[in-house]
């Protein structure tokens, strides 16, 4: 995709809640222009301390509650990578009935985290949206998440799919032998909207004196969500969910960062800084998954009981955050075109323009100017 280059040096005052620009932002823009010129085609690194109140305030709508999928976003926030590029970033979770891509199109938010199928469906409705980088390069329904055996989730959020079971203990009366008991633990993973049940068997022996305690033997579990259970998947047409569950379905990007086409044309420096700061966040998580999970939990303390499960989930996802052979965030134009054509041939989209220029790599590190 070949969109117009960075016009950040002549940014007008923007409309909508998703982006705040104005007279005060010009000083920060000029400082960044110096940095961009020095950086050339490489990563943007802000070497000038911006003046107060000159940063761009932007909102990013997630596809669901905080989870292992978004760990690099929260790492970038905690490590100050957004502020280093003169951005004040706020992450939001959509409320019931809200569509992140519709919010981007309407200017309510600057960017959204969504999926390749959802981008095509939105573009089919004449929404000029563009994916500027992939967080997860593979379909989420193809990724197996390994979860530790002992570490039950609290509220089921954040592990990216899977189950975990806890050890149960049973006290017996001192008068008889107690038969084996079976207990069932049900946990729900909000990142995939799936409910799975893990069953463990507890056996107890007793004597005429004292009490005994039983222990449960469990093992790590591995699970893969269905297309309907991944973030954004529940909003897909039933026909699309069914077709994607077939082995013959083409590959696609599971999670991508999406902005309006006009934002790239008129304010390319801002989404460029955003996506490159996000890349640094995911790189930090690859170096230290536990620290990344700590940043995620700091943003959503309700995830604290799932810490071990989150670390395991993040480690399962790292190869999908950083596939071999390409830079982080890279999107295959060939695969995008193939998937869009497949949607068109299956009559899931009717607008041929929905396929053209649906993604770009121009804003990634080492791409563009």
Short mmCIF file of C-alpha atoms in Angstrom, two decimals:
data_model
loop_
_atom_site.label_atom_id
_atom_site.label_comp_id
_atom_site.label_asym_id
_atom_site.label_seq_id
_atom_site.Cartn_x
_atom_site.Cartn_y
_atom_site.Cartn_z
CA UNK A 1 0.00 0.00 0.00
CA UNK A 2 1.39 3.37 -0.97
CA UNK A 3 -0.17 6.18 1.03
CA UNK A 4 1.05 9.76 1.23
CA UNK A 5 4.05 10.34 3.46
CA UNK A 6 4.27 12.09 6.81
CA UNK A 7 2.63 15.53 6.84
CA UNK A 8 2.99 16.00 10.58
CA UNK A 9 4.79 19.32 10.13
CA UNK A 10 1.58 20.93 8.91
CA UNK A 11 -1.04 19.29 11.05
CA UNK A 12 -4.34 21.21 11.33
CA UNK A 13 -6.60 21.08 14.34
CA UNK A 14 -8.32 17.69 14.25
CA UNK A 15 -11.95 16.94 14.92
CA UNK A 16 -13.31 14.15 17.10
CA UNK A 17 -12.41 12.78 20.48
CA UNK A 18 -9.88 10.28 19.26
CA UNK A 19 -7.12 12.81 18.52
CA UNK A 20 -6.21 16.08 20.20
CA UNK A 21 -4.12 18.47 18.13
CA UNK A 22 -3.87 22.22 18.03
CA UNK A 23 -1.62 25.24 18.30
CA UNK A 24 0.11 23.91 21.40
CA UNK A 25 1.05 20.70 19.59
CA UNK A 26 3.12 22.46 16.93
CA UNK A 27 6.19 22.87 19.13
CA UNK A 28 6.22 19.15 19.87
CA UNK A 29 5.68 18.38 16.19
CA UNK A 30 8.67 20.49 15.16
CA UNK A 31 10.85 18.78 17.73
CA UNK A 32 9.75 15.42 16.43
CA UNK A 33 10.42 16.49 12.86
CA UNK A 34 14.08 16.91 13.78
CA UNK A 35 14.12 13.41 15.22
CA UNK A 36 12.39 11.90 12.18
CA UNK A 37 14.93 13.52 9.86
CA UNK A 38 17.76 12.02 11.87
CA UNK A 39 16.11 8.62 12.13
CA UNK A 40 15.56 8.29 8.37
CA UNK A 41 13.86 5.04 7.60
CA UNK A 42 14.56 3.51 11.00
CA UNK A 43 12.73 3.55 14.29
CA UNK A 44 11.61 6.91 15.63
CA UNK A 45 13.27 7.81 18.92
CA UNK A 46 12.39 11.12 20.50
CA UNK A 47 15.64 12.70 21.66
CA UNK A 48 14.10 16.06 22.51
CA UNK A 49 12.27 16.59 25.79
CA UNK A 50 8.82 17.87 24.73
CA UNK A 51 7.34 20.91 26.39
CA UNK A 52 4.47 20.38 28.78
CA UNK A 53 1.01 20.02 27.23
CA UNK A 54 2.36 19.50 23.70
CA UNK A 55 1.88 15.72 23.52
CA UNK A 56 -0.83 14.18 21.34
CA UNK A 57 -3.60 12.63 23.43
CA UNK A 58 -4.96 9.51 21.75
CA UNK A 59 -7.33 6.73 22.75
CA UNK A 60 -6.93 3.11 21.65
CA UNK A 61 -9.99 0.85 21.86
CA UNK A 62 -9.14 -2.76 22.68
CA UNK A 63 -11.04 -5.73 21.27
CA UNK A 64 -11.81 -6.98 24.78
CA UNK A 65 -10.73 -6.86 28.43
CA UNK A 66 -6.99 -6.72 29.28
CA UNK A 67 -5.41 -10.08 28.52
CA UNK A 68 -2.21 -11.80 27.48
CA UNK A 69 -2.82 -10.70 23.89
CA UNK A 70 -2.33 -7.05 24.86
CA UNK A 71 0.63 -7.49 27.20
CA UNK A 72 2.96 -5.48 24.95
CA UNK A 73 0.60 -2.50 24.96
CA UNK A 74 0.70 -2.25 28.73
CA UNK A 75 4.46 -2.84 28.80
CA UNK A 76 4.93 0.10 26.41
CA UNK A 77 2.75 2.21 28.69
CA UNK A 78 4.57 1.22 31.88
CA UNK A 79 8.03 1.66 30.37
CA UNK A 80 7.22 5.12 29.08
CA UNK A 81 7.65 4.31 25.40
CA UNK A 82 4.58 6.32 24.38
CA UNK A 83 5.65 9.37 26.33
CA UNK A 84 9.12 9.13 24.82
CA UNK A 85 7.52 9.67 21.42
CA UNK A 86 5.32 12.54 22.67
CA UNK A 87 2.10 10.53 22.98
CA UNK A 88 -0.37 10.30 25.84
CA UNK A 89 -2.17 7.01 25.22
CA UNK A 90 -5.30 5.74 26.97
CA UNK A 91 -6.56 2.17 26.48
CA UNK A 92 -10.30 1.54 26.59
CA UNK A 93 -12.39 -1.63 26.66
CA UNK A 94 -15.58 -1.50 24.59
CA UNK A 95 -18.87 -1.53 26.43
CA UNK A 96 -21.67 -3.88 25.43
CA UNK A 97 -22.86 -3.09 21.93
CA UNK A 98 -19.82 -0.97 21.03
CA UNK A 99 -17.80 -1.81 17.92
CA UNK A 100 -14.18 -0.59 18.14
CA UNK A 101 -13.87 -0.20 14.35
CA UNK A 102 -17.06 1.83 14.15
CA UNK A 103 -15.66 4.03 16.90
CA UNK A 104 -12.47 4.61 14.90
CA UNK A 105 -14.47 5.40 11.77
CA UNK A 106 -16.64 7.85 13.71
CA UNK A 107 -13.64 9.62 15.26
CA UNK A 108 -14.54 8.59 18.81
CA UNK A 109 -11.14 6.93 19.23
CA UNK A 110 -7.86 7.28 17.36
CA UNK A 111 -7.11 3.58 16.87
CA UNK A 112 -8.50 0.15 17.67
CA UNK A 113 -7.25 -3.37 18.14
CA UNK A 114 -9.23 -5.68 15.88
CA UNK A 115 -8.76 -8.62 13.51
CA UNK A 116 -8.24 -8.97 9.79
CA UNK A 117 -11.72 -10.45 9.16
CA UNK A 118 -13.32 -7.58 11.09
CA UNK A 119 -11.36 -5.01 9.08
CA UNK A 120 -12.68 -6.47 5.84
CA UNK A 121 -16.24 -6.56 7.16
CA UNK A 122 -15.98 -2.89 8.20
CA UNK A 123 -14.47 -1.84 4.87
CA UNK A 124 -17.30 -3.67 3.14
CA UNK A 125 -19.56 -1.08 4.82
CA UNK A 126 -17.59 1.79 3.27
CA UNK A 127 -15.43 2.44 6.34
CA UNK A 128 -11.98 3.55 5.04
CA UNK A 129 -9.96 1.80 7.74
CA UNK A 130 -6.41 0.48 7.42
CA UNK A 131 -4.44 -2.02 9.50
CA UNK A 132 -1.00 -0.54 10.26
CA UNK A 133 0.62 -3.47 12.07
CA UNK A 134 -0.09 -6.97 13.37
CA UNK A 135 0.03 -7.76 17.08
CA UNK A 136 -0.65 -11.46 16.47
CA UNK A 137 0.25 -12.72 13.01
CA UNK A 138 -1.78 -15.95 13.13
CA UNK A 139 -5.48 -16.71 13.65
CA UNK A 140 -6.09 -16.77 17.39
CA UNK A 141 -8.12 -19.94 16.95
CA UNK A 142 -4.97 -21.70 15.70
CA UNK A 143 -2.85 -20.86 18.76
CA UNK A 144 -2.65 -23.41 21.55
CA UNK A 145 -2.26 -21.85 25.00
CA UNK A 146 -0.60 -23.87 27.74
CA UNK A 147 -1.78 -23.10 31.27
CA UNK A 148 -0.25 -24.32 34.56
CA UNK A 149 -2.20 -26.95 36.47
CA UNK A 150 -2.50 -25.04 39.72
CA UNK A 151 -3.52 -21.40 39.54
CA UNK A 152 -7.26 -20.90 39.15
CA UNK A 153 -8.28 -17.72 37.30
CA UNK A 154 -10.30 -15.10 39.12
CA UNK A 155 -13.25 -14.10 37.01
CA UNK A 156 -11.71 -15.91 34.06
CA UNK A 157 -9.97 -12.94 32.48
CA UNK A 158 -6.70 -12.71 30.77
CA UNK A 159 -5.13 -16.04 29.86
CA UNK A 160 -6.00 -16.11 26.19
CA UNK A 161 -7.84 -19.42 26.49
CA UNK A 162 -7.32 -22.52 28.57
CA UNK A 163 -8.20 -23.97 31.92
CA UNK A 164 -6.50 -24.34 35.25
CA UNK A 165 -7.47 -26.40 38.26
CA UNK A 166 -6.69 -26.02 41.93
CA UNK A 167 -5.82 -28.57 44.57
CA UNK A 168 -8.76 -29.49 46.77
CA UNK A 169 -8.52 -30.70 50.36
CA UNK A 170 -11.14 -32.69 52.24
CA UNK A 171 -11.38 -33.40 55.96
CA UNK A 172 -13.05 -36.61 57.14
CA UNK A 173 -14.76 -37.58 60.33
CA UNK A 174 -12.72 -39.82 62.67
CA UNK A 175 -15.28 -42.64 62.63
CA UNK A 176 -15.32 -44.21 59.18
CA UNK A 177 -13.70 -44.59 55.79
CA UNK A 178 -14.92 -42.01 53.32
CA UNK A 179 -15.54 -42.93 49.68
CA UNK A 180 -13.86 -41.12 46.83
CA UNK A 181 -15.32 -37.75 45.99
CA UNK A 182 -15.37 -35.89 42.73
CA UNK A 183 -15.35 -32.12 42.51
CA UNK A 184 -15.73 -30.00 39.41
CA UNK A 185 -14.11 -26.61 38.88
CA UNK A 186 -15.37 -24.38 36.07
CA UNK A 187 -13.40 -21.39 34.83
CA UNK A 188 -14.13 -18.93 32.07
CA UNK A 189 -11.47 -17.17 29.97
CA UNK A 190 -12.76 -13.75 28.92
CA UNK A 191 -10.14 -13.29 26.21
CA UNK A 192 -11.82 -16.07 24.24
CA UNK A 193 -15.28 -15.98 25.80
CA UNK A 194 -15.05 -19.74 26.26
CA UNK A 195 -16.04 -21.84 29.28
CA UNK A 196 -14.24 -25.09 29.90
CA UNK A 197 -14.64 -27.58 32.71
CA UNK A 198 -11.82 -29.41 34.37
CA UNK A 199 -12.71 -32.41 36.55
CA UNK A 200 -10.47 -33.82 39.25
CA UNK A 201 -10.97 -36.83 41.47
CA UNK A 202 -10.16 -36.70 45.15
CA UNK A 203 -9.78 -39.86 47.20
CA UNK A 204 -9.75 -39.90 50.97
CA UNK A 205 -8.96 -42.57 53.53
CA UNK A 206 -9.95 -42.40 57.15
CA UNK A 207 -9.37 -44.28 60.39
CA UNK A 208 -11.11 -44.43 63.70
CA UNK A 209 -8.83 -41.73 65.02
CA UNK A 210 -7.65 -38.42 63.59
CA UNK A 211 -8.27 -36.96 60.16
CA UNK A 212 -6.62 -37.28 56.78
CA UNK A 213 -6.31 -34.85 53.89
CA UNK A 214 -6.58 -35.76 50.22
CA UNK A 215 -4.53 -34.19 47.43
CA UNK A 216 -5.49 -33.72 43.81
CA UNK A 217 -3.16 -34.71 40.99
CA UNK A 218 -3.39 -32.35 38.03
CA UNK A 219 -1.36 -31.60 34.91
CA UNK A 220 -0.87 -28.56 32.70
CA UNK A 221 -3.65 -28.08 30.17
CA UNK A 222 -3.57 -26.82 26.61
CA UNK A 223 -6.53 -25.38 24.75
CA UNK A 224 -7.35 -23.71 21.46
CA UNK A 225 -10.41 -21.45 21.09
CA UNK A 226 -12.84 -21.67 18.20
CA UNK A 227 -13.22 -18.74 15.76
CA UNK A 228 -16.40 -17.67 17.55
CA UNK A 229 -14.59 -17.51 20.90
CA UNK A 230 -11.68 -15.22 20.02
CA UNK A 231 -11.83 -11.43 20.52
CA UNK A 232 -14.03 -9.90 17.77
CA UNK A 233 -15.07 -13.39 16.61
CA UNK A 234 -18.48 -13.37 18.27
CA UNK A 235 -19.48 -10.44 16.03
CA UNK A 236 -18.65 -12.31 12.82
CA UNK A 237 -21.51 -13.76 10.74
CA UNK A 238 -22.29 -17.37 11.56
CA UNK A 239 -21.28 -18.41 8.05
CA UNK A 240 -17.84 -16.85 8.53
CA UNK A 241 -17.37 -18.56 11.90
CA UNK A 242 -18.23 -21.90 10.31
CA UNK A 243 -15.94 -21.44 7.31
CA UNK A 244 -13.00 -20.30 9.43
CA UNK A 245 -13.27 -23.44 11.53
CA UNK A 246 -12.48 -25.53 8.43
CA UNK A 247 -8.92 -26.59 7.71
CA UNK A 248 -9.18 -25.19 4.18
CA UNK A 249 -9.70 -21.60 5.40
CA UNK A 250 -6.86 -19.21 4.46
CA UNK A 251 -4.65 -17.71 7.12
CA UNK A 252 -5.17 -14.21 8.47
CA UNK A 253 -3.85 -11.83 11.14
CA UNK A 254 -5.47 -12.52 14.49
CA UNK A 255 -5.02 -9.03 15.96
CA UNK A 256 -4.06 -5.80 14.17
CA UNK A 257 -3.84 -2.09 14.99
CA UNK A 258 -6.33 -0.11 12.91
CA UNK A 259 -6.66 3.60 12.10
CA UNK A 260 -8.53 5.69 9.53
CA UNK A 261 -6.93 6.03 6.12
CA UNK A 262 -7.19 9.81 6.43
CA UNK A 263 -5.09 9.70 9.58
CA UNK A 264 -2.24 8.06 7.66
CA UNK A 265 -2.54 10.48 4.76
CA UNK A 266 -2.71 13.66 6.85
CA UNK A 267 -1.00 12.82 10.17
CA UNK A 268 1.26 9.85 9.43
CA UNK A 269 3.78 10.77 12.14
CA UNK A 270 1.30 10.04 14.92
CA UNK A 271 0.30 6.46 14.00
CA UNK A 272 3.96 5.80 13.12
CA UNK A 273 5.05 6.80 16.61
CA UNK A 274 2.21 4.76 18.09
CA UNK A 275 2.97 1.51 16.27
CA UNK A 276 6.70 1.77 16.85
CA UNK A 277 6.24 2.37 20.58
CA UNK A 278 3.96 -0.68 20.66
CA UNK A 279 6.70 -2.70 18.96
CA UNK A 280 9.13 -1.71 21.69
CA UNK A 281 6.61 -2.85 24.30
CA UNK A 282 6.28 -6.31 22.78
CA UNK A 283 10.06 -6.55 22.41
CA UNK A 284 10.38 -5.84 26.13
CA UNK A 285 7.89 -8.62 26.87
CA UNK A 286 9.89 -11.04 24.74
CA UNK A 287 12.98 -10.23 26.83
CA UNK A 288 11.14 -10.55 30.14
CA UNK A 289 7.64 -12.10 30.04
CA UNK A 290 7.25 -11.93 33.84
CA UNK A 291 7.87 -8.18 33.88
CA UNK A 292 5.36 -7.76 31.05
CA UNK A 293 2.73 -9.65 32.99
CA UNK A 294 3.48 -7.51 36.05
CA UNK A 295 2.74 -4.41 33.96
CA UNK A 296 -0.52 -5.98 32.75
CA UNK A 297 -1.58 -6.80 36.32
CA UNK A 298 -0.66 -3.28 37.47
CA UNK A 299 -3.12 -1.98 34.86
CA UNK A 300 -5.81 -4.48 35.89
CA UNK A 301 -5.23 -5.75 39.46
CA UNK A 302 -8.13 -8.21 39.14
CA UNK A 303 -5.78 -10.35 37.03
CA UNK A 304 -3.36 -10.87 39.96
CA UNK A 305 -4.68 -14.35 40.90
CA UNK A 306 -3.91 -15.49 37.34
CA UNK A 307 -0.27 -14.41 37.33
CA UNK A 308 1.23 -17.85 36.66
CA UNK A 309 -1.36 -18.61 33.99
CA UNK A 310 -0.71 -15.27 32.33
CA UNK A 311 3.04 -15.83 32.22
CA UNK A 312 2.49 -19.24 30.63
CA UNK A 313 0.02 -17.77 28.12
CA UNK A 314 2.41 -14.97 27.16
CA UNK A 315 5.23 -17.45 26.61
CA UNK A 316 2.90 -19.45 24.34
CA UNK A 317 2.10 -16.30 22.37
CA UNK A 318 5.62 -14.89 21.90
CA UNK A 319 6.32 -16.93 18.72
CA UNK A 320 3.10 -15.47 17.30
CA UNK A 321 4.05 -11.94 18.33
CA UNK A 322 7.45 -12.41 16.64
CA UNK A 323 7.27 -14.92 13.77
CA UNK A 324 10.63 -15.72 12.22
CA UNK A 325 11.68 -14.17 8.96
CA UNK A 326 10.08 -10.72 9.19
CA UNK A 327 10.12 -7.64 11.39
CA UNK A 328 7.54 -7.26 14.16
CA UNK A 329 4.13 -6.19 12.94
CA UNK A 330 4.71 -7.13 9.30
CA UNK A 331 1.57 -7.95 7.31
CA UNK A 332 1.73 -10.02 4.14
CA UNK A 333 -0.03 -8.13 1.33
CA UNK A 334 -0.35 -11.43 -0.52
CA UNK A 335 -2.15 -13.04 2.43
CA UNK A 336 -4.42 -10.01 2.90
CA UNK A 337 -5.42 -10.11 -0.76
CA UNK A 338 -5.96 -13.87 -0.64
CA UNK A 339 -8.14 -13.67 2.45
CA UNK A 340 -10.16 -10.74 1.08
CA UNK A 341 -10.71 -12.58 -2.19
CA UNK A 342 -11.80 -15.67 -0.24
CA UNK A 343 -14.36 -13.56 1.66
CA UNK A 344 -15.60 -12.09 -1.62
CA UNK A 345 -15.89 -15.48 -3.31
CA UNK A 346 -17.87 -16.81 -0.35
CA UNK A 347 -20.19 -13.79 -0.57
CA UNK A 348 -19.22 -12.58 2.89
CA UNK A 349 -18.28 -9.20 1.43
CA UNK A 350 -19.71 -7.65 -1.73
CA UNK A 351 -17.60 -4.52 -2.13
CA UNK A 352 -14.45 -5.24 -4.19
CA UNK A 353 -12.90 -2.01 -2.89
CA UNK A 354 -12.88 -3.54 0.59
CA UNK A 355 -9.89 -5.65 -0.41
CA UNK A 356 -7.74 -2.93 -1.97
CA UNK A 357 -5.24 -1.23 0.36
CA UNK A 358 -6.70 -2.74 3.54
CA UNK A 359 -3.29 -2.87 5.20
CA UNK A 360 0.08 -1.11 5.12
CA UNK A 361 3.56 -1.73 6.50
CA UNK A 362 4.77 1.82 5.79
CA UNK A 363 4.66 2.90 9.41
CA UNK A 364 6.67 0.01 10.84
CA UNK A 365 10.30 0.29 11.89
CA UNK A 366 12.52 0.40 8.83
CA UNK A 367 9.62 1.15 6.49
CA UNK A 368 8.69 4.52 5.03
CA UNK A 369 10.31 7.88 5.79
#
